[in-house]
CSV table of C-alpha atoms in Angstrom, one decimal:
chain,number,residue,atom,x,y,z
A,221,MET,CA,88.3,84.4,-5.1
A,222,SER,CA,86.2,81.4,-6.1
A,223,LYS,CA,87.0,78.2,-4.4
A,224,ILE,CA,87.5,76.6,-7.8
A,225,LEU,CA,90.4,78.9,-8.5
A,226,GLU,CA,92.3,78.2,-5.2
A,227,ASP,CA,95.5,76.4,-6.3
A,228,TRP,CA,94.0,76.0,-9.8
A,229,GLU,CA,97.4,75.4,-11.4
A,230,GLN,CA,98.0,72.3,-9.3
A,231,LYS,CA,94.4,71.1,-9.7
A,232,ALA,CA,94.7,71.5,-13.5
A,233,LYS,CA,97.8,69.4,-13.5
A,234,ASP,CA,96.2,66.8,-11.2
A,235,LYS,CA,93.1,66.6,-13.4
A,236,GLN,CA,94.8,66.5,-16.8
A,237,LYS,CA,93.6,63.0,-17.8
A,238,ALA,CA,90.0,63.6,-16.5
A,239,ASN,CA,89.8,67.0,-18.2
A,240,LYS,CA,91.0,65.6,-21.5
A,241,GLN,CA,88.5,62.8,-21.4
A,242,PHE,CA,85.7,65.2,-20.5
A,243,LEU,CA,86.5,67.4,-23.4
A,244,GLN,CA,86.6,64.4,-25.8
A,245,LYS,CA,83.2,63.2,-24.5
A,246,LEU,CA,81.8,66.7,-25.3
A,247,GLN,CA,82.5,65.9,-28.9
A,248,THR,CA,79.8,63.1,-28.8
A,249,ARG,CA,76.0,63.6,-29.2
A,250,ARG,CA,75.6,63.7,-25.4
A,251,GLY,CA,77.6,66.9,-25.4
A,252,LYS,CA,75.5,68.7,-27.9
A,253,GLY,CA,73.8,71.9,-26.7
A,254,VAL,CA,76.3,72.5,-23.9
A,255,GLU,CA,77.7,75.4,-25.9
A,256,LYS,CA,74.6,77.4,-24.8
A,257,LEU,CA,76.1,77.4,-21.3
A,258,LEU,CA,79.3,79.1,-22.4
A,259,PRO,CA,78.4,82.8,-22.5
A,260,ASP,CA,77.1,82.8,-18.9
A,261,LEU,CA,80.1,80.7,-17.7
A,262,HIS,CA,82.5,83.0,-19.5
A,263,GLU,CA,81.0,86.1,-17.9
A,264,GLU,CA,81.0,84.3,-14.5
A,265,ALA,CA,84.7,83.3,-14.9
A,266,PHE,CA,85.8,86.8,-15.6
A,267,THR,CA,84.2,88.1,-12.4
A,268,HIS,CA,86.9,86.0,-10.7
A,269,VAL,CA,89.8,86.4,-13.1
A,270,ASP,CA,91.5,89.6,-14.0
A,271,CYS,CA,93.7,89.2,-17.1
A,272,MET,CA,95.8,92.2,-16.0
A,273,ASP,CA,96.8,90.4,-12.8
A,274,CYS,CA,97.6,87.2,-14.7
A,275,ALA,CA,98.8,87.5,-18.3
A,276,ARG,CA,100.0,83.9,-18.3
A,277,CYS,CA,98.9,83.5,-21.9
A,278,CYS,CA,101.1,86.3,-23.0
A,279,LYS,CA,104.0,85.0,-20.9
A,280,SER,CA,103.9,81.4,-22.1
A,281,ILE,CA,102.1,80.9,-25.4
A,282,SER,CA,101.9,82.7,-28.7
A,283,PRO,CA,99.0,83.6,-30.9
A,284,ARG,CA,99.1,82.9,-34.6
A,285,PHE,CA,99.7,86.0,-36.6
A,286,LYS,CA,97.7,85.7,-39.8
A,287,ALA,CA,98.3,87.9,-42.8
A,288,PRO,CA,95.7,90.5,-41.9
A,289,ASP,CA,97.1,90.7,-38.4
A,290,ILE,CA,100.6,91.2,-39.7
A,291,LYS,CA,99.4,94.0,-42.1
A,292,ARG,CA,97.4,95.8,-39.4
A,293,ILE,CA,100.1,95.6,-36.7
A,294,SER,CA,103.0,96.5,-38.9
A,295,LYS,CA,101.1,99.5,-40.1
A,296,TYR,CA,100.2,100.5,-36.5
A,297,MET,CA,103.9,100.2,-35.6
A,298,GLY,CA,105.0,102.2,-38.7
A,299,MET,CA,107.0,99.2,-40.0
A,300,LYS,CA,107.1,97.4,-43.3
A,301,GLU,CA,105.5,93.9,-43.0
A,302,GLY,CA,108.8,92.2,-43.8
A,303,ALA,CA,110.7,94.1,-41.1
A,304,PHE,CA,107.9,93.3,-38.6
A,305,ILE,CA,108.1,89.6,-39.4
A,306,ASP,CA,111.9,89.6,-39.3
A,307,THR,CA,111.9,91.5,-35.9
A,308,TYR,CA,109.2,89.7,-34.0
A,309,LEU,CA,108.0,86.5,-35.7
A,310,ARG,CA,109.1,83.0,-36.6
A,311,ILE,CA,107.3,80.1,-38.4
A,312,ASP,CA,106.3,77.3,-36.1
A,313,LYS,CA,105.8,73.5,-36.8
A,314,ASP,CA,102.3,74.2,-38.0
A,315,GLU,CA,103.6,76.7,-40.6
A,316,ASP,CA,102.0,79.6,-38.6
A,317,TYR,CA,103.7,82.9,-37.7
A,318,VAL,CA,104.2,83.2,-33.9
A,319,VAL,CA,106.3,85.4,-31.7
A,320,LYS,CA,110.0,84.5,-31.5
A,321,SER,CA,110.2,84.7,-27.8
A,322,SER,CA,108.3,84.4,-24.5
A,323,PRO,CA,107.0,86.5,-22.9
A,324,CYS,CA,105.3,88.2,-25.8
A,325,PRO,CA,107.5,91.2,-26.9
A,326,PHE,CA,104.4,93.4,-26.8
A,327,LEU,CA,103.6,92.7,-23.1
A,328,GLY,CA,104.7,95.4,-20.8
A,329,ASP,CA,105.9,95.1,-17.2
A,330,ASP,CA,102.4,96.1,-16.1
A,331,ASN,CA,100.9,93.2,-18.1
A,332,ALA,CA,99.4,95.7,-20.6
A,333,CYS,CA,99.7,95.0,-24.3
A,334,SER,CA,101.3,97.7,-26.4
A,335,ILE,CA,99.4,96.7,-29.5
A,336,TYR,CA,96.1,95.9,-27.7
A,337,ASP,CA,93.9,97.9,-30.1
A,338,VAL,CA,95.3,96.0,-33.1
A,339,ARG,CA,96.3,92.7,-31.5
A,340,PRO,CA,96.0,89.4,-33.4
A,341,GLY,CA,92.7,87.8,-33.8
A,342,ASP,CA,93.8,84.9,-31.6
A,343,CYS,CA,94.5,87.3,-28.8
A,344,ALA,CA,91.2,89.1,-29.2
A,345,ASN,CA,89.3,85.8,-29.0
A,346,TYR,CA,91.4,84.1,-26.3
A,347,PRO,CA,90.6,82.1,-24.2
A,348,TYR,CA,87.6,81.0,-26.4
A,349,THR,CA,85.5,80.3,-23.3
A,350,ASP,CA,82.5,81.9,-24.9
A,351,SER,CA,82.6,80.2,-28.3
A,352,TYR,CA,82.2,76.9,-29.9
A,353,ASP,CA,86.0,76.8,-30.4
A,354,PHE,CA,86.1,75.7,-26.7
A,355,PHE,CA,84.8,72.3,-27.9
A,356,LYS,CA,85.9,72.3,-31.5
A,357,ARG,CA,89.6,72.0,-30.5
A,358,PRO,CA,89.5,69.9,-27.3
A,359,ASN,CA,93.3,69.5,-27.2
A,360,ILE,CA,93.9,73.2,-27.3
A,361,THR,CA,91.2,73.8,-24.6
A,362,TYR,CA,92.8,71.1,-22.5
A,363,GLU,CA,96.2,72.8,-22.8
A,364,ASN,CA,94.7,76.2,-22.2
A,365,SER,CA,93.2,74.9,-18.9
A,366,MET,CA,96.7,74.7,-17.6
A,367,VAL,CA,97.6,78.2,-18.8
A,368,CYS,CA,94.4,80.3,-18.1
A,369,PRO,CA,92.5,80.3,-14.9
A,370,ALA,CA,89.3,81.3,-16.8
A,371,VAL,CA,89.5,78.2,-19.0
A,372,TYR,CA,90.0,76.0,-15.9
A,373,TYR,CA,87.1,77.7,-14.2
A,374,VAL,CA,84.7,77.2,-17.1
A,375,LEU,CA,85.8,73.6,-17.6
A,376,GLU,CA,85.2,72.8,-13.9
A,377,LYS,CA,81.8,74.5,-14.0
A,378,LEU,CA,80.8,72.5,-17.1
A,379,LYS,CA,81.8,69.3,-15.5
A,380,ASP,CA,79.5,70.2,-12.6
A,381,LYS,CA,76.6,70.9,-14.9
A,382,MET,CA,77.1,67.9,-17.3
A,383,ASP,CA,76.5,64.3,-16.6
A,384,LEU,CA,78.8,62.6,-19.0
């Protein structure tokens, strides 16, 4: 295991303010171009993090289920869209469909996803450590750094590489 990831949950809590400030600084001109570092850092992070061992995202946060996700997943499950929504989803404060309960009802005891092949777009793209979304939504990235060890890893590596 990487030294960065030792006790990462506590470190993420301890560094909340600094990480939030760092992500906000990346929004300035001095942070431009840093997105080019993300693909390699993403790959590096996932040499240390195995989602099947963790699944913290599925256990604690919900993806948004957009209309195409609902259509695709309900069809896959052999359900009418309305029944799928009534059974599994609720509308959150942002007016998005999210799962009614945590952990995700599609997460198995072995941390495998029962709808993996048709999972929501948010799940497929999570944790956004290889895309511009990592910087575009700094508050979400900051929150994700306390949920996902890969996000924390990439954030710490970026701080090492950047002089902000």
